[in-house]
PDB file of C-alpha atoms in Angstrom:
ATOM      1  CA  ALA D   1      43.386  76.375 139.580  1.00 72.00           C
ATOM      2  CA  GLN D   2      46.029  78.984 139.004  1.00 80.00           C
ATOM      3  CA  SER D   3      45.273  82.673 139.155  1.00 88.00           C
ATOM      4  CA  VAL D   4      47.064  85.979 139.251  1.00 93.00           C
ATOM      5  CA  ALA D   5      45.820  89.246 140.668  1.00 95.00           C
ATOM      6  CA  GLN D   6      47.163  92.694 139.977  1.00 96.00           C
ATOM      7  CA  PRO D   7      45.135  94.839 142.344  1.00 95.00           C
ATOM      8  CA  GLU D   8      45.888  98.158 140.662  1.00 95.00           C
ATOM      9  CA  ASP D   9      44.618  98.952 137.180  1.00 94.00           C
ATOM     10  CA  GLN D  10      46.754 102.060 137.050  1.00 96.00           C
ATOM     11  CA  VAL D  11      49.867 103.245 138.842  1.00 97.00           C
ATOM     12  CA  ASN D  12      51.096 106.819 138.529  1.00 97.00           C
ATOM     13  CA  VAL D  13      54.558 107.819 139.675  1.00 97.00           C
ATOM     14  CA  ALA D  14      56.776 110.841 139.151  1.00 97.00           C
ATOM     15  CA  GLU D  15      59.970 110.404 137.185  1.00 97.00           C
ATOM     16  CA  GLY D  16      62.882 109.640 139.476  1.00 97.00           C
ATOM     17  CA  ASN D  17      60.688 108.200 142.210  1.00 97.00           C
ATOM     18  CA  PRO D  18      60.619 104.516 143.076  1.00 97.00           C
ATOM     19  CA  LEU D  19      57.845 102.451 141.559  1.00 97.00           C
ATOM     20  CA  THR D  20      56.038  99.293 142.639  1.00 97.00           C
ATOM     21  CA  VAL D  21      53.606  97.234 140.601  1.00 98.00           C
ATOM     22  CA  LYS D  22      51.847  94.646 142.717  1.00 98.00           C
ATOM     23  CA  CYS D  23      51.125  91.016 141.915  1.00 97.00           C
ATOM     24  CA  THR D  24      49.690  88.196 143.999  1.00 97.00           C
ATOM     25  CA  TYR D  25      49.193  84.649 142.825  1.00 94.00           C
ATOM     26  CA  SER D  26      47.480  81.399 143.650  1.00 91.00           C
ATOM     27  CA  VAL D  27      48.820  78.044 142.499  1.00 85.00           C
ATOM     28  CA  SER D  28      48.597  74.512 143.779  1.00 80.00           C
ATOM     29  CA  GLY D  29      52.208  73.576 143.061  1.00 78.00           C
ATOM     30  CA  ASN D  30      55.540  75.334 143.100  1.00 80.00           C
ATOM     31  CA  PRO D  31      55.090  78.683 141.368  1.00 85.00           C
ATOM     32  CA  TYR D  32      57.219  80.066 138.596  1.00 89.00           C
ATOM     33  CA  LEU D  33      56.572  83.774 138.306  1.00 92.00           C
ATOM     34  CA  PHE D  34      57.244  86.100 135.421  1.00 93.00           C
ATOM     35  CA  TRP D  35      56.893  89.780 134.608  1.00 96.00           C
ATOM     36  CA  TYR D  36      56.296  91.020 131.070  1.00 95.00           C
ATOM     37  CA  VAL D  37      55.933  94.561 129.752  1.00 95.00           C
ATOM     38  CA  GLN D  38      53.801  95.574 126.796  1.00 92.00           C
ATOM     39  CA  TYR D  39      54.259  98.832 124.940  1.00 88.00           C
ATOM     40  CA  PRO D  40      51.448 100.148 122.704  1.00 81.00           C
ATOM     41  CA  ASN D  41      50.875  97.946 119.647  1.00 73.00           C
ATOM     42  CA  ARG D  42      53.804  95.779 120.602  1.00 78.00           C
ATOM     43  CA  GLY D  43      54.309  92.259 121.862  1.00 83.00           C
ATOM     44  CA  LEU D  44      55.095  91.215 125.386  1.00 89.00           C
ATOM     45  CA  GLN D  45      58.705  91.696 126.432  1.00 92.00           C
ATOM     46  CA  PHE D  46      60.192  89.509 129.134  1.00 91.00           C
ATOM     47  CA  LEU D  47      61.502  91.420 132.156  1.00 95.00           C
ATOM     48  CA  LEU D  48      62.388  88.834 134.779  1.00 94.00           C
ATOM     49  CA  LYS D  49      61.357  85.587 136.403  1.00 92.00           C
ATOM     50  CA  TYR D  50      61.521  83.780 139.720  1.00 92.00           C
ATOM     51  CA  ILE D  51      62.234  80.074 139.628  1.00 86.00           C
ATOM     52  CA  THR D  52      63.966  79.246 142.877  1.00 83.00           C
ATOM     53  CA  GLY D  53      66.673  80.549 145.142  1.00 84.00           C
ATOM     54  CA  ASP D  54      67.135  84.177 146.066  1.00 87.00           C
ATOM     55  CA  ASN D  55      63.811  85.865 146.625  1.00 92.00           C
ATOM     56  CA  LEU D  56      65.039  89.097 145.033  1.00 95.00           C
ATOM     57  CA  VAL D  57      65.264  88.763 141.272  1.00 95.00           C
ATOM     58  CA  LYS D  58      66.934  91.332 139.066  1.00 94.00           C
ATOM     59  CA  GLY D  59      65.845  91.790 135.489  1.00 93.00           C
ATOM     60  CA  SER D  60      66.036  93.987 132.448  1.00 89.00           C
ATOM     61  CA  TYR D  61      66.018  97.807 132.405  1.00 91.00           C
ATOM     62  CA  GLY D  62      66.781  98.089 136.114  1.00 94.00           C
ATOM     63  CA  PHE D  63      63.655  96.274 137.256  1.00 96.00           C
ATOM     64  CA  GLU D  64      63.627  93.815 140.134  1.00 97.00           C
ATOM     65  CA  ALA D  65      60.980  91.775 141.866  1.00 97.00           C
ATOM     66  CA  GLU D  66      60.684  90.208 145.272  1.00 95.00           C
ATOM     67  CA  PHE D  67      59.132  86.808 145.768  1.00 95.00           C
ATOM     68  CA  ASN D  68      57.292  86.462 149.082  1.00 95.00           C
ATOM     69  CA  LYS D  69      55.982  82.955 149.618  1.00 92.00           C
ATOM     70  CA  SER D  70      54.045  83.686 152.802  1.00 93.00           C
ATOM     71  CA  GLN D  71      52.204  86.567 151.153  1.00 95.00           C
ATOM     72  CA  THR D  72      52.052  84.820 147.767  1.00 94.00           C
ATOM     73  CA  SER D  73      53.279  87.994 146.146  1.00 96.00           C
ATOM     74  CA  PHE D  74      55.750  88.915 143.449  1.00 97.00           C
ATOM     75  CA  HIS D  75      55.840  92.715 143.310  1.00 98.00           C
ATOM     76  CA  LEU D  76      57.782  94.466 140.570  1.00 98.00           C
ATOM     77  CA  LYS D  77      59.987  97.352 141.631  1.00 97.00           C
ATOM     78  CA  LYS D  78      62.380  99.920 140.269  1.00 97.00           C
ATOM     79  CA  PRO D  79      64.354 102.384 142.397  1.00 96.00           C
ATOM     80  CA  SER D  80      64.041 105.313 139.987  1.00 97.00           C
ATOM     81  CA  ALA D  81      61.295 105.450 137.352  1.00 97.00           C
ATOM     82  CA  LEU D  82      61.804 106.769 133.841  1.00 96.00           C
ATOM     83  CA  VAL D  83      59.163 108.258 131.573  1.00 96.00           C
ATOM     84  CA  SER D  84      60.038 105.512 129.090  1.00 94.00           C
ATOM     85  CA  ASP D  85      58.895 102.909 131.648  1.00 96.00           C
ATOM     86  CA  SER D  86      55.298 103.934 130.962  1.00 96.00           C
ATOM     87  CA  ALA D  87      53.617 100.802 129.631  1.00 96.00           C
ATOM     88  CA  LEU D  88      51.322  97.919 130.513  1.00 95.00           C
ATOM     89  CA  TYR D  89      52.815  95.378 132.890  1.00 96.00           C
ATOM     90  CA  PHE D  90      51.660  91.790 133.180  1.00 95.00           C
ATOM     91  CA  CYS D  91      52.465  89.343 135.922  1.00 96.00           C
ATOM     92  CA  ALA D  92      52.227  85.677 134.906  1.00 93.00           C
ATOM     93  CA  VAL D  93      52.453  82.369 136.721  1.00 90.00           C
ATOM     94  CA  ARG D  94      53.070  78.774 135.814  1.00 83.00           C
ATOM     95  CA  ALA D  95      53.141  75.822 138.189  1.00 71.00           C
ATOM     96  CA  ASP D  96      55.310  72.776 137.838  1.00 62.00           C
ATOM     97  CA  ASN D  97      52.252  70.550 137.907  1.00 56.00           C
ATOM     98  CA  TYR D  98      50.043  72.611 135.665  1.00 54.00           C
ATOM     99  CA  GLY D  99      51.177  72.904 132.121  1.00 58.00           C
ATOM    100  CA  GLN D 100      53.271  74.991 129.900  1.00 62.00           C
ATOM    101  CA  ASN D 101      51.014  77.943 129.300  1.00 71.00           C
ATOM    102  CA  PHE D 102      51.017  81.096 131.343  1.00 81.00           C
ATOM    103  CA  VAL D 103      48.155  82.425 133.394  1.00 87.00           C
ATOM    104  CA  PHE D 104      48.386  86.188 133.163  1.00 91.00           C
ATOM    105  CA  GLY D 105      47.158  88.819 135.532  1.00 93.00           C
ATOM    106  CA  PRO D 106      44.847  91.539 134.201  1.00 92.00           C
ATOM    107  CA  GLY D 107      47.705  93.977 133.739  1.00 94.00           C
ATOM    108  CA  THR D 108      48.662  97.249 135.393  1.00 96.00           C
ATOM    109  CA  ARG D 109      49.141 100.411 133.394  1.00 96.00           C
ATOM    110  CA  LEU D 110      52.124 102.357 134.647  1.00 97.00           C
ATOM    111  CA  SER D 111      52.349 106.054 133.893  1.00 97.00           C
ATOM    112  CA  VAL D 112      55.553 107.855 134.775  1.00 97.00           C
ATOM    113  CA  LEU D 113      55.031 111.576 134.814  1.00 95.00           C
ATOM    114  CA  PRO D 114      57.871 113.945 133.913  1.00 93.00           C
TER     115      PRO D 114
ATOM    116  CA  ALA T   1      69.174  88.463 118.310  1.00 67.00           C
ATOM    117  CA  ALA T   2      66.440  86.835 116.268  1.00 78.00           C
ATOM    118  CA  GLY T   3      62.943  87.151 117.649  1.00 90.00           C
ATOM    119  CA  VAL T   4      59.599  85.532 117.045  1.00 94.00           C
ATOM    120  CA  ILE T   5      58.128  86.590 113.725  1.00 95.00           C
ATOM    121  CA  GLN T   6      54.417  86.832 113.107  1.00 96.00           C
ATOM    122  CA  SER T   7      52.634  87.539 109.871  1.00 96.00           C
ATOM    123  CA  PRO T   8      50.660  89.378 108.916  1.00 96.00           C
ATOM    124  CA  ARG T   9      50.911  92.157 111.461  1.00 94.00           C
ATOM    125  CA  HIS T  10      47.458  93.436 110.653  1.00 95.00           C
ATOM    126  CA  LEU T  11      44.495  91.638 109.104  1.00 97.00           C
ATOM    127  CA  ILE T  12      40.994  92.813 108.325  1.00 97.00           C
ATOM    128  CA  LYS T  13      38.298  90.271 107.550  1.00 97.00           C
ATOM    129  CA  GLU T  14      34.542  90.162 107.171  1.00 97.00           C
ATOM    130  CA  LYS T  15      32.261  88.049 109.323  1.00 97.00           C
ATOM    131  CA  ARG T  16      32.148  84.388 108.316  1.00 97.00           C
ATOM    132  CA  GLU T  17      35.449  84.641 106.440  1.00 97.00           C
ATOM    133  CA  THR T  18      38.548  82.631 107.262  1.00 97.00           C
ATOM    134  CA  ALA T  19      41.970  83.815 108.366  1.00 97.00           C
ATOM    135  CA  THR T  20      45.387  82.215 108.708  1.00 98.00           C
ATOM    136  CA  LEU T  21      47.994  83.602 111.077  1.00 98.00           C
ATOM    137  CA  LYS T  22      51.605  82.508 110.862  1.00 98.00           C
ATOM    138  CA  CYS T  23      54.297  82.290 113.490  1.00 97.00           C
ATOM    139  CA  TYR T  24      58.013  81.667 113.052  1.00 97.00           C
ATOM    140  CA  PRO T  25      59.699  80.826 116.366  1.00 95.00           C
ATOM    141  CA  ILE T  26      63.152  81.840 117.445  1.00 93.00           C
ATOM    142  CA  PRO T  27      65.718  79.508 115.828  1.00 91.00           C
ATOM    143  CA  ARG T  28      66.197  76.266 117.798  1.00 87.00           C
ATOM    144  CA  HIS T  29      62.968  76.816 119.716  1.00 89.00           C
ATOM    145  CA  ASP T  30      60.725  73.811 119.236  1.00 88.00           C
ATOM    146  CA  THR T  31      57.710  74.861 121.303  1.00 89.00           C
ATOM    147  CA  VAL T  32      55.131  77.355 120.124  1.00 92.00           C
ATOM    148  CA  TYR T  33      52.229  78.892 122.024  1.00 92.00           C
ATOM    149  CA  TRP T  34      49.274  80.922 120.777  1.00 95.00           C
ATOM    150  CA  TYR T  35      47.496  83.551 122.882  1.00 94.00           C
ATOM    151  CA  GLN T  36      44.549  85.826 122.237  1.00 95.00           C
ATOM    152  CA  GLN T  37      44.388  89.283 123.777  1.00 93.00           C
ATOM    153  CA  GLY T  38      41.081  91.077 123.489  1.00 92.00           C
ATOM    154  CA  PRO T  39      40.820  94.867 123.864  1.00 88.00           C
ATOM    155  CA  GLY T  40      41.810  95.824 127.382  1.00 85.00           C
ATOM    156  CA  GLN T  41      42.244  92.183 128.348  1.00 89.00           C
ATOM    157  CA  ASP T  42      45.119  90.024 129.447  1.00 88.00           C
ATOM    158  CA  PRO T  43      46.418  87.379 127.047  1.00 90.00           C
ATOM    159  CA  GLN T  44      44.470  84.136 127.095  1.00 92.00           C
ATOM    160  CA  PHE T  45      46.167  80.882 126.166  1.00 90.00           C
ATOM    161  CA  LEU T  46      44.766  79.124 123.120  1.00 94.00           C
ATOM    162  CA  ILE T  47      46.993  76.199 122.209  1.00 93.00           C
ATOM    163  CA  SER T  48      50.602  75.028 122.160  1.00 90.00           C
ATOM    164  CA  PHE T  49      52.754  72.671 120.131  1.00 91.00           C
ATOM    165  CA  TYR T  50      55.949  70.781 120.796  1.00 87.00           C
ATOM    166  CA  GLU T  51      57.811  68.933 118.082  1.00 86.00           C
ATOM    167  CA  LYS T  52      54.829  69.295 115.737  1.00 89.00           C
ATOM    168  CA  MET T  53      52.396  67.733 118.191  1.00 90.00           C
ATOM    169  CA  GLN T  54      49.757  69.560 120.193  1.00 89.00           C
ATOM    170  CA  SER T  55      51.027  69.759 123.750  1.00 85.00           C
ATOM    171  CA  ASP T  56      48.360  71.742 125.556  1.00 84.00           C
ATOM    172  CA  LYS T  57      44.986  73.253 124.818  1.00 87.00           C
ATOM    173  CA  GLY T  58      43.312  76.248 126.361  1.00 88.00           C
ATOM    174  CA  SER T  59      40.276  78.269 125.451  1.00 86.00           C
ATOM    175  CA  ILE T  60      40.510  77.762 121.702  1.00 92.00           C
ATOM    176  CA  PRO T  61      37.149  77.764 119.899  1.00 94.00           C
ATOM    177  CA  ASP T  62      36.249  74.775 117.755  1.00 95.00           C
ATOM    178  CA  ARG T  63      36.237  77.125 114.753  1.00 96.00           C
ATOM    179  CA  PHE T  64      39.979  77.548 115.201  1.00 96.00           C
ATOM    180  CA  SER T  65      42.658  75.014 114.451  1.00 96.00           C
ATOM    181  CA  ALA T  66      46.415  75.132 114.485  1.00 96.00           C
ATOM    182  CA  GLN T  67      49.396  73.065 113.564  1.00 96.00           C
ATOM    183  CA  GLN T  68      53.168  73.117 113.731  1.00 96.00           C
ATOM    184  CA  PHE T  69      55.200  72.215 110.694  1.00 95.00           C
ATOM    185  CA  SER T  70      58.507  70.398 110.219  1.00 94.00           C
ATOM    186  CA  ASP T  71      60.407  73.697 110.246  1.00 93.00           C
ATOM    187  CA  TYR T  72      58.694  74.481 113.589  1.00 93.00           C
ATOM    188  CA  HIS T  73      56.669  77.363 112.269  1.00 95.00           C
ATOM    189  CA  SER T  74      53.033  77.323 113.261  1.00 97.00           C
ATOM    190  CA  GLU T  75      49.787  78.461 111.684  1.00 98.00           C
ATOM    191  CA  LEU T  76      46.538  79.359 113.394  1.00 97.00           C
ATOM    192  CA  ASN T  77      43.550  78.830 111.126  1.00 97.00           C
ATOM    193  CA  MET T  78      40.370  80.659 112.010  1.00 97.00           C
ATOM    194  CA  SER T  79      37.084  79.952 110.237  1.00 96.00           C
ATOM    195  CA  SER T  80      33.581  81.437 110.370  1.00 97.00           C
ATOM    196  CA  LEU T  81      35.014  84.583 111.890  1.00 97.00           C
ATOM    197  CA  GLU T  82      32.869  86.464 114.368  1.00 97.00           C
ATOM    198  CA  LEU T  83      33.058  90.066 115.521  1.00 96.00           C
ATOM    199  CA  GLY T  84      34.249  88.833 118.908  1.00 95.00           C
ATOM    200  CA  ASP T  85      37.328  87.304 117.301  1.00 97.00           C
ATOM    201  CA  SER T  86      38.755  90.794 116.835  1.00 97.00           C
ATOM    202  CA  ALA T  87      41.844  90.766 119.000  1.00 96.00           C
ATOM    203  CA  LEU T  88      45.607  90.748 119.110  1.00 94.00           C
ATOM    204  CA  TYR T  89      46.951  87.250 118.561  1.00 96.00           C
ATOM    205  CA  PHE T  90      50.335  86.500 119.999  1.00 95.00           C
ATOM    206  CA  CYS T  91      52.658  83.675 119.285  1.00 95.00           C
ATOM    207  CA  ALA T  92      55.394  82.786 121.744  1.00 93.00           C
ATOM    208  CA  SER T  93      58.208  80.280 121.582  1.00 92.00           C
ATOM    209  CA  SER T  94      60.444  78.556 124.078  1.00 88.00           C
ATOM    210  CA  PRO T  95      63.379  76.211 123.713  1.00 82.00           C
ATOM    211  CA  ARG T  96      61.778  73.119 125.124  1.00 69.00           C
ATOM    212  CA  LEU T  97      58.623  71.585 126.420  1.00 56.00           C
ATOM    213  CA  ALA T  98      57.782  70.695 130.008  1.00 47.00           C
ATOM    214  CA  GLY T  99      60.028  73.380 131.323  1.00 62.00           C
ATOM    215  CA  ALA T 100      57.688  75.448 133.424  1.00 62.00           C
ATOM    216  CA  GLN T 101      60.770  77.429 134.290  1.00 67.00           C
ATOM    217  CA  ASP T 102      61.415  78.317 130.686  1.00 76.00           C
ATOM    218  CA  THR T 103      60.733  81.799 129.480  1.00 85.00           C
ATOM    219  CA  GLN T 104      58.317  82.253 126.635  1.00 88.00           C
ATOM    220  CA  TYR T 105      59.396  84.838 124.089  1.00 90.00           C
ATOM    221  CA  PHE T 106      56.561  86.656 122.424  1.00 92.00           C
ATOM    222  CA  GLY T 107      56.189  87.898 118.898  1.00 93.00           C
ATOM    223  CA  PRO T 108      54.806  91.337 118.046  1.00 91.00           C
ATOM    224  CA  GLY T 109      51.331  89.962 117.474  1.00 93.00           C
ATOM    225  CA  THR T 110      48.815  89.985 114.651  1.00 96.00           C
ATOM    226  CA  ARG T 111      45.965  92.419 115.046  1.00 95.00           C
ATOM    227  CA  LEU T 112      42.834  90.865 113.586  1.00 97.00           C
ATOM    228  CA  THR T 113      39.836  93.056 112.946  1.00 97.00           C
ATOM    229  CA  VAL T 114      36.568  91.398 111.955  1.00 97.00           C
ATOM    230  CA  LEU T 115      34.020  93.725 110.367  1.00 96.00           C
TER     231      LEU T 115
END
């Protein structure tokens, strides 16, 4: 079975400080990992994904994520947070032997304080 | 760039009524996915279609059905609505099936409220 954990329901960070949103996963095959962001009453917007290759993936809006196979983690990071980054962040996983649908984590609400 | 279109954006129904949600994928995307997101929950996969055929099935109730049409748009039909069906329903599309690497692009969602 595939599963995703986001251990923090809420992350608070001051504007200009670095932010990290944590994600760990469990899959039986090769993992494909995705980050999506959801603003209030909006759909999910794709940020970045890890397929293969370089463990550090760069995405939209200055976000990046680091794939760590030994720790089965895919933490989302940004060097300098903006107030406009405040939103709900979902980590999602698919495995190459599983199917086409995503398994999402429970989400982490990021609040960037001015 | 064109995005996934969902209609209606908001829908209010009474218990035991039926509802139809529509999804128009990004042009040249032939795979459509439906997800249900309850209040404070993560999206849960319902069903997907590729080239008008069901490709995968998740936690979709028997009261729900869906199909994909020749123009690749999809409709989610929901009957005998229950209060617990109140949720945000997302449609996503991707350019091809069987590509676990492929990104799914989500629509804005339809918020269904069952009274």
